[in-house]
Amino acid sequence: VVRVAKETNLQHEDMFVLKTCQYNELLEVRHSVMLLGPGGCAKTAIWKTLAGTFNLDQPKKTCVCEVVNPKSVTGNELYGYMTLSKDWKDGVLSIIMRGMAKNF
Protein backbone atom coordinates (compact mmCIF):
# COMPACT_ATOMS: atom_id res chain seq x y z
CA VAL A 1 0.00 0.00 0.00
CA VAL A 2 2.82 2.38 0.90
CA ARG A 3 4.61 1.73 -2.40
CA VAL A 4 1.51 2.41 -4.49
CA ALA A 5 0.75 5.53 -2.46
CA LYS A 6 4.26 6.84 -3.10
CA GLU A 7 3.99 6.09 -6.83
CA THR A 8 0.71 8.01 -7.05
CA ASN A 9 2.07 10.93 -5.00
CA LEU A 10 -0.20 10.30 -2.03
CA GLN A 11 0.78 10.73 1.59
CA HIS A 12 0.93 7.29 3.14
CA GLU A 13 -0.13 8.15 6.66
CA ASP A 14 -0.88 5.36 9.12
CA MET A 15 -4.65 5.96 9.04
CA PHE A 16 -4.73 5.86 5.21
CA VAL A 17 -2.82 2.56 5.16
CA LEU A 18 -5.08 1.17 7.89
CA LYS A 19 -8.29 2.14 6.08
CA THR A 20 -6.99 0.68 2.81
CA CYS A 21 -6.16 -2.61 4.55
CA GLN A 22 -9.55 -2.65 6.28
CA TYR A 23 -11.26 -2.11 2.92
CA ASN A 24 -9.33 -5.07 1.50
CA GLU A 25 -10.36 -7.26 4.44
CA LEU A 26 -14.02 -6.34 3.89
CA LEU A 27 -13.79 -7.15 0.18
CA GLU A 28 -12.39 -10.59 1.02
CA VAL A 29 -15.53 -11.55 2.95
CA ARG A 30 -18.22 -9.51 1.15
CA HIS A 31 -19.41 -9.38 -2.46
CA SER A 32 -19.81 -5.63 -2.45
CA VAL A 33 -18.82 -2.86 -0.10
CA MET A 34 -19.70 0.84 -0.16
CA LEU A 35 -17.26 3.51 0.91
CA LEU A 36 -19.19 6.31 2.59
CA GLY A 37 -18.03 9.58 4.00
CA PRO A 38 -17.87 13.31 3.47
CA GLY A 39 -16.14 14.84 0.48
CA GLY A 40 -12.36 14.88 0.71
CA CYS A 41 -11.99 11.96 3.14
CA ALA A 42 -10.00 9.78 0.65
CA LYS A 43 -12.74 7.38 -0.49
CA THR A 44 -11.54 7.43 -4.11
CA ALA A 45 -7.88 7.33 -3.12
CA ILE A 46 -8.48 4.24 -0.96
CA TRP A 47 -10.09 2.10 -3.65
CA LYS A 48 -7.70 3.28 -6.36
CA THR A 49 -4.71 2.54 -4.13
CA LEU A 50 -6.07 -0.92 -3.33
CA ALA A 51 -6.60 -1.63 -7.03
CA GLY A 52 -3.02 -0.51 -7.62
CA THR A 53 -1.71 -2.95 -5.01
CA PHE A 54 -3.46 -5.84 -6.78
CA ASN A 55 -1.85 -4.79 -10.08
CA LEU A 56 1.59 -4.27 -8.56
CA ASP A 57 4.33 -6.23 -10.38
CA GLN A 58 1.79 -7.95 -12.64
CA PRO A 59 2.48 -8.18 -16.38
CA LYS A 60 -1.24 -7.70 -17.07
CA LYS A 61 -3.75 -5.87 -14.89
CA THR A 62 -5.52 -8.30 -12.58
CA CYS A 63 -7.80 -5.70 -11.04
CA VAL A 64 -9.83 -3.44 -13.30
CA CYS A 65 -12.44 -0.93 -12.20
CA GLU A 66 -15.32 0.68 -14.00
CA VAL A 67 -16.95 3.71 -12.44
CA VAL A 68 -20.70 4.07 -12.93
CA ASN A 69 -22.89 6.92 -11.75
CA PRO A 70 -26.25 5.24 -11.03
CA LYS A 71 -27.96 8.60 -10.63
CA SER A 72 -27.41 9.47 -14.29
CA VAL A 73 -29.48 6.59 -15.72
CA THR A 74 -32.85 5.01 -15.01
CA GLY A 75 -33.21 1.62 -13.32
CA ASN A 76 -33.93 -0.10 -16.64
CA GLU A 77 -30.90 1.52 -18.26
CA LEU A 78 -28.71 0.47 -15.34
CA TYR A 79 -29.77 -3.18 -14.95
CA GLY A 80 -31.51 -4.03 -18.22
CA TYR A 81 -35.11 -4.91 -18.93
CA MET A 82 -37.47 -7.20 -20.80
CA THR A 83 -39.14 -5.65 -23.86
CA LEU A 84 -42.79 -6.17 -24.75
CA SER A 85 -41.73 -8.83 -27.27
CA LYS A 86 -39.95 -10.75 -24.44
CA ASP A 87 -36.46 -9.82 -25.64
CA TRP A 88 -33.84 -8.89 -23.07
CA LYS A 89 -32.27 -5.45 -23.44
CA ASP A 90 -28.93 -5.20 -21.60
CA GLY A 91 -28.29 -2.39 -19.17
CA VAL A 92 -25.05 -0.58 -18.39
CA LEU A 93 -24.01 -3.04 -15.66
CA SER A 94 -24.76 -6.06 -17.86
CA ILE A 95 -22.65 -4.63 -20.67
CA ILE A 96 -19.75 -3.82 -18.34
CA MET A 97 -19.78 -7.24 -16.66
CA ARG A 98 -20.00 -9.09 -19.97
CA GLY A 99 -17.08 -7.06 -21.31
CA MET A 100 -14.98 -7.75 -18.23
CA ALA A 101 -15.73 -11.49 -18.43
CA LYS A 102 -14.71 -11.55 -22.08
CA ASN A 103 -11.48 -9.58 -21.68
CA PHE A 104 -10.13 -11.07 -18.49
mmCIF file with all atom_site columns, C-alpha atoms in Angstrom:
data_model
loop_
_atom_site.group_PDB
_atom_site.id
_atom_site.type_symbol
_atom_site.label_atom_id
_atom_site.label_alt_id
_atom_site.label_comp_id
_atom_site.label_asym_id
_atom_site.label_entity_id
_atom_site.label_seq_id
_atom_site.pdbx_PDB_ins_code
_atom_site.Cartn_x
_atom_site.Cartn_y
_atom_site.Cartn_z
_atom_site.occupancy
_atom_site.B_iso_or_equiv
_atom_site.pdbx_formal_charge
_atom_site.auth_seq_id
_atom_site.auth_comp_id
_atom_site.auth_asym_id
_atom_site.auth_atom_id
_atom_site.pdbx_PDB_model_num
ATOM 1   C CA . VAL A 1 1   ? 0.000   0.000   0.000   1.00 0.00 ? 1   VAL A CA 1
ATOM 2   C CA . VAL A 1 2   ? 2.818   2.380   0.898   1.00 0.00 ? 2   VAL A CA 1
ATOM 3   C CA . ARG A 1 3   ? 4.612   1.732   -2.399  1.00 0.00 ? 3   ARG A CA 1
ATOM 4   C CA . VAL A 1 4   ? 1.508   2.411   -4.495  1.00 0.00 ? 4   VAL A CA 1
ATOM 5   C CA . ALA A 1 5   ? 0.749   5.531   -2.462  1.00 0.00 ? 5   ALA A CA 1
ATOM 6   C CA . LYS A 1 6   ? 4.262   6.839   -3.102  1.00 0.00 ? 6   LYS A CA 1
ATOM 7   C CA . GLU A 1 7   ? 3.988   6.087   -6.832  1.00 0.00 ? 7   GLU A CA 1
ATOM 8   C CA . THR A 1 8   ? 0.713   8.012   -7.054  1.00 0.00 ? 8   THR A CA 1
ATOM 9   C CA . ASN A 1 9   ? 2.068   10.933  -5.002  1.00 0.00 ? 9   ASN A CA 1
ATOM 10  C CA . LEU A 1 10  ? -0.205  10.300  -2.032  1.00 0.00 ? 10  LEU A CA 1
ATOM 11  C CA . GLN A 1 11  ? 0.779   10.735  1.586   1.00 0.00 ? 11  GLN A CA 1
ATOM 12  C CA . HIS A 1 12  ? 0.927   7.285   3.145   1.00 0.00 ? 12  HIS A CA 1
ATOM 13  C CA . GLU A 1 13  ? -0.130  8.150   6.663   1.00 0.00 ? 13  GLU A CA 1
ATOM 14  C CA . ASP A 1 14  ? -0.881  5.359   9.116   1.00 0.00 ? 14  ASP A CA 1
ATOM 15  C CA . MET A 1 15  ? -4.646  5.965   9.040   1.00 0.00 ? 15  MET A CA 1
ATOM 16  C CA . PHE A 1 16  ? -4.725  5.864   5.210   1.00 0.00 ? 16  PHE A CA 1
ATOM 17  C CA . VAL A 1 17  ? -2.825  2.560   5.156   1.00 0.00 ? 17  VAL A CA 1
ATOM 18  C CA . LEU A 1 18  ? -5.084  1.168   7.894   1.00 0.00 ? 18  LEU A CA 1
ATOM 19  C CA . LYS A 1 19  ? -8.289  2.137   6.076   1.00 0.00 ? 19  LYS A CA 1
ATOM 20  C CA . THR A 1 20  ? -6.987  0.677   2.808   1.00 0.00 ? 20  THR A CA 1
ATOM 21  C CA . CYS A 1 21  ? -6.159  -2.609  4.547   1.00 0.00 ? 21  CYS A CA 1
ATOM 22  C CA . GLN A 1 22  ? -9.549  -2.653  6.279   1.00 0.00 ? 22  GLN A CA 1
ATOM 23  C CA . TYR A 1 23  ? -11.263 -2.110  2.916   1.00 0.00 ? 23  TYR A CA 1
ATOM 24  C CA . ASN A 1 24  ? -9.327  -5.067  1.499   1.00 0.00 ? 24  ASN A CA 1
ATOM 25  C CA . GLU A 1 25  ? -10.360 -7.256  4.440   1.00 0.00 ? 25  GLU A CA 1
ATOM 26  C CA . LEU A 1 26  ? -14.017 -6.336  3.887   1.00 0.00 ? 26  LEU A CA 1
ATOM 27  C CA . LEU A 1 27  ? -13.789 -7.146  0.182   1.00 0.00 ? 27  LEU A CA 1
ATOM 28  C CA . GLU A 1 28  ? -12.388 -10.594 1.017   1.00 0.00 ? 28  GLU A CA 1
ATOM 29  C CA . VAL A 1 29  ? -15.532 -11.554 2.954   1.00 0.00 ? 29  VAL A CA 1
ATOM 30  C CA . ARG A 1 30  ? -18.219 -9.514  1.148   1.00 0.00 ? 30  ARG A CA 1
ATOM 31  C CA . HIS A 1 31  ? -19.415 -9.382  -2.456  1.00 0.00 ? 31  HIS A CA 1
ATOM 32  C CA . SER A 1 32  ? -19.808 -5.635  -2.448  1.00 0.00 ? 32  SER A CA 1
ATOM 33  C CA . VAL A 1 33  ? -18.824 -2.859  -0.098  1.00 0.00 ? 33  VAL A CA 1
ATOM 34  C CA . MET A 1 34  ? -19.696 0.835   -0.157  1.00 0.00 ? 34  MET A CA 1
ATOM 35  C CA . LEU A 1 35  ? -17.261 3.508   0.907   1.00 0.00 ? 35  LEU A CA 1
ATOM 36  C CA . LEU A 1 36  ? -19.191 6.306   2.585   1.00 0.00 ? 36  LEU A CA 1
ATOM 37  C CA . GLY A 1 37  ? -18.025 9.580   3.998   1.00 0.00 ? 37  GLY A CA 1
ATOM 38  C CA . PRO A 1 38  ? -17.868 13.309  3.465   1.00 0.00 ? 38  PRO A CA 1
ATOM 39  C CA . GLY A 1 39  ? -16.142 14.843  0.481   1.00 0.00 ? 39  GLY A CA 1
ATOM 40  C CA . GLY A 1 40  ? -12.361 14.877  0.713   1.00 0.00 ? 40  GLY A CA 1
ATOM 41  C CA . CYS A 1 41  ? -11.989 11.956  3.136   1.00 0.00 ? 41  CYS A CA 1
ATOM 42  C CA . ALA A 1 42  ? -10.001 9.784   0.648   1.00 0.00 ? 42  ALA A CA 1
ATOM 43  C CA . LYS A 1 43  ? -12.739 7.379   -0.494  1.00 0.00 ? 43  LYS A CA 1
ATOM 44  C CA . THR A 1 44  ? -11.543 7.432   -4.108  1.00 0.00 ? 44  THR A CA 1
ATOM 45  C CA . ALA A 1 45  ? -7.877  7.333   -3.120  1.00 0.00 ? 45  ALA A CA 1
ATOM 46  C CA . ILE A 1 46  ? -8.481  4.239   -0.963  1.00 0.00 ? 46  ILE A CA 1
ATOM 47  C CA . TRP A 1 47  ? -10.090 2.101   -3.653  1.00 0.00 ? 47  TRP A CA 1
ATOM 48  C CA . LYS A 1 48  ? -7.696  3.275   -6.365  1.00 0.00 ? 48  LYS A CA 1
ATOM 49  C CA . THR A 1 49  ? -4.706  2.537   -4.127  1.00 0.00 ? 49  THR A CA 1
ATOM 50  C CA . LEU A 1 50  ? -6.072  -0.915  -3.327  1.00 0.00 ? 50  LEU A CA 1
ATOM 51  C CA . ALA A 1 51  ? -6.601  -1.626  -7.033  1.00 0.00 ? 51  ALA A CA 1
ATOM 52  C CA . GLY A 1 52  ? -3.018  -0.507  -7.616  1.00 0.00 ? 52  GLY A CA 1
ATOM 53  C CA . THR A 1 53  ? -1.715  -2.951  -5.013  1.00 0.00 ? 53  THR A CA 1
ATOM 54  C CA . PHE A 1 54  ? -3.458  -5.842  -6.782  1.00 0.00 ? 54  PHE A CA 1
ATOM 55  C CA . ASN A 1 55  ? -1.848  -4.791  -10.083 1.00 0.00 ? 55  ASN A CA 1
ATOM 56  C CA . LEU A 1 56  ? 1.593   -4.270  -8.559  1.00 0.00 ? 56  LEU A CA 1
ATOM 57  C CA . ASP A 1 57  ? 4.334   -6.225  -10.381 1.00 0.00 ? 57  ASP A CA 1
ATOM 58  C CA . GLN A 1 58  ? 1.790   -7.949  -12.639 1.00 0.00 ? 58  GLN A CA 1
ATOM 59  C CA . PRO A 1 59  ? 2.475   -8.180  -16.383 1.00 0.00 ? 59  PRO A CA 1
ATOM 60  C CA . LYS A 1 60  ? -1.244  -7.703  -17.069 1.00 0.00 ? 60  LYS A CA 1
ATOM 61  C CA . LYS A 1 61  ? -3.749  -5.865  -14.889 1.00 0.00 ? 61  LYS A CA 1
ATOM 62  C CA . THR A 1 62  ? -5.519  -8.302  -12.585 1.00 0.00 ? 62  THR A CA 1
ATOM 63  C CA . CYS A 1 63  ? -7.802  -5.701  -11.044 1.00 0.00 ? 63  CYS A CA 1
ATOM 64  C CA . VAL A 1 64  ? -9.827  -3.442  -13.301 1.00 0.00 ? 64  VAL A CA 1
ATOM 65  C CA . CYS A 1 65  ? -12.437 -0.931  -12.202 1.00 0.00 ? 65  CYS A CA 1
ATOM 66  C CA . GLU A 1 66  ? -15.323 0.679   -14.002 1.00 0.00 ? 66  GLU A CA 1
ATOM 67  C CA . VAL A 1 67  ? -16.951 3.711   -12.437 1.00 0.00 ? 67  VAL A CA 1
ATOM 68  C CA . VAL A 1 68  ? -20.697 4.073   -12.932 1.00 0.00 ? 68  VAL A CA 1
ATOM 69  C CA . ASN A 1 69  ? -22.895 6.921   -11.747 1.00 0.00 ? 69  ASN A CA 1
ATOM 70  C CA . PRO A 1 70  ? -26.249 5.239   -11.028 1.00 0.00 ? 70  PRO A CA 1
ATOM 71  C CA . LYS A 1 71  ? -27.964 8.600   -10.634 1.00 0.00 ? 71  LYS A CA 1
ATOM 72  C CA . SER A 1 72  ? -27.413 9.465   -14.287 1.00 0.00 ? 72  SER A CA 1
ATOM 73  C CA . VAL A 1 73  ? -29.483 6.595   -15.723 1.00 0.00 ? 73  VAL A CA 1
ATOM 74  C CA . THR A 1 74  ? -32.850 5.007   -15.007 1.00 0.00 ? 74  THR A CA 1
ATOM 75  C CA . GLY A 1 75  ? -33.210 1.622   -13.318 1.00 0.00 ? 75  GLY A CA 1
ATOM 76  C CA . ASN A 1 76  ? -33.931 -0.099  -16.640 1.00 0.00 ? 76  ASN A CA 1
ATOM 77  C CA . GLU A 1 77  ? -30.904 1.521   -18.261 1.00 0.00 ? 77  GLU A CA 1
ATOM 78  C CA . LEU A 1 78  ? -28.710 0.470   -15.338 1.00 0.00 ? 78  LEU A CA 1
ATOM 79  C CA . TYR A 1 79  ? -29.772 -3.177  -14.954 1.00 0.00 ? 79  TYR A CA 1
ATOM 80  C CA . GLY A 1 80  ? -31.507 -4.028  -18.225 1.00 0.00 ? 80  GLY A CA 1
ATOM 81  C CA . TYR A 1 81  ? -35.112 -4.914  -18.926 1.00 0.00 ? 81  TYR A CA 1
ATOM 82  C CA . MET A 1 82  ? -37.468 -7.202  -20.805 1.00 0.00 ? 82  MET A CA 1
ATOM 83  C CA . THR A 1 83  ? -39.143 -5.647  -23.857 1.00 0.00 ? 83  THR A CA 1
ATOM 84  C CA . LEU A 1 84  ? -42.788 -6.171  -24.746 1.00 0.00 ? 84  LEU A CA 1
ATOM 85  C CA . SER A 1 85  ? -41.733 -8.827  -27.270 1.00 0.00 ? 85  SER A CA 1
ATOM 86  C CA . LYS A 1 86  ? -39.953 -10.747 -24.439 1.00 0.00 ? 86  LYS A CA 1
ATOM 87  C CA . ASP A 1 87  ? -36.461 -9.821  -25.640 1.00 0.00 ? 87  ASP A CA 1
ATOM 88  C CA . TRP A 1 88  ? -33.843 -8.892  -23.069 1.00 0.00 ? 88  TRP A CA 1
ATOM 89  C CA . LYS A 1 89  ? -32.273 -5.452  -23.435 1.00 0.00 ? 89  LYS A CA 1
ATOM 90  C CA . ASP A 1 90  ? -28.928 -5.203  -21.603 1.00 0.00 ? 90  ASP A CA 1
ATOM 91  C CA . GLY A 1 91  ? -28.291 -2.386  -19.171 1.00 0.00 ? 91  GLY A CA 1
ATOM 92  C CA . VAL A 1 92  ? -25.052 -0.576  -18.391 1.00 0.00 ? 92  VAL A CA 1
ATOM 93  C CA . LEU A 1 93  ? -24.014 -3.042  -15.660 1.00 0.00 ? 93  LEU A CA 1
ATOM 94  C CA . SER A 1 94  ? -24.756 -6.057  -17.860 1.00 0.00 ? 94  SER A CA 1
ATOM 95  C CA . ILE A 1 95  ? -22.652 -4.634  -20.672 1.00 0.00 ? 95  ILE A CA 1
ATOM 96  C CA . ILE A 1 96  ? -19.747 -3.817  -18.337 1.00 0.00 ? 96  ILE A CA 1
ATOM 97  C CA . MET A 1 97  ? -19.784 -7.244  -16.656 1.00 0.00 ? 97  MET A CA 1
ATOM 98  C CA . ARG A 1 98  ? -19.998 -9.087  -19.969 1.00 0.00 ? 98  ARG A CA 1
ATOM 99  C CA . GLY A 1 99  ? -17.083 -7.059  -21.311 1.00 0.00 ? 99  GLY A CA 1
ATOM 100 C CA . MET A 1 100 ? -14.978 -7.753  -18.228 1.00 0.00 ? 100 MET A CA 1
ATOM 101 C CA . ALA A 1 101 ? -15.735 -11.485 -18.431 1.00 0.00 ? 101 ALA A CA 1
ATOM 102 C CA . LYS A 1 102 ? -14.705 -11.546 -22.085 1.00 0.00 ? 102 LYS A CA 1
ATOM 103 C CA . ASN A 1 103 ? -11.481 -9.576  -21.680 1.00 0.00 ? 103 ASN A CA 1
ATOM 104 C CA . PHE A 1 104 ? -10.126 -11.074 -18.485 1.00 0.00 ? 104 PHE A CA 1
#
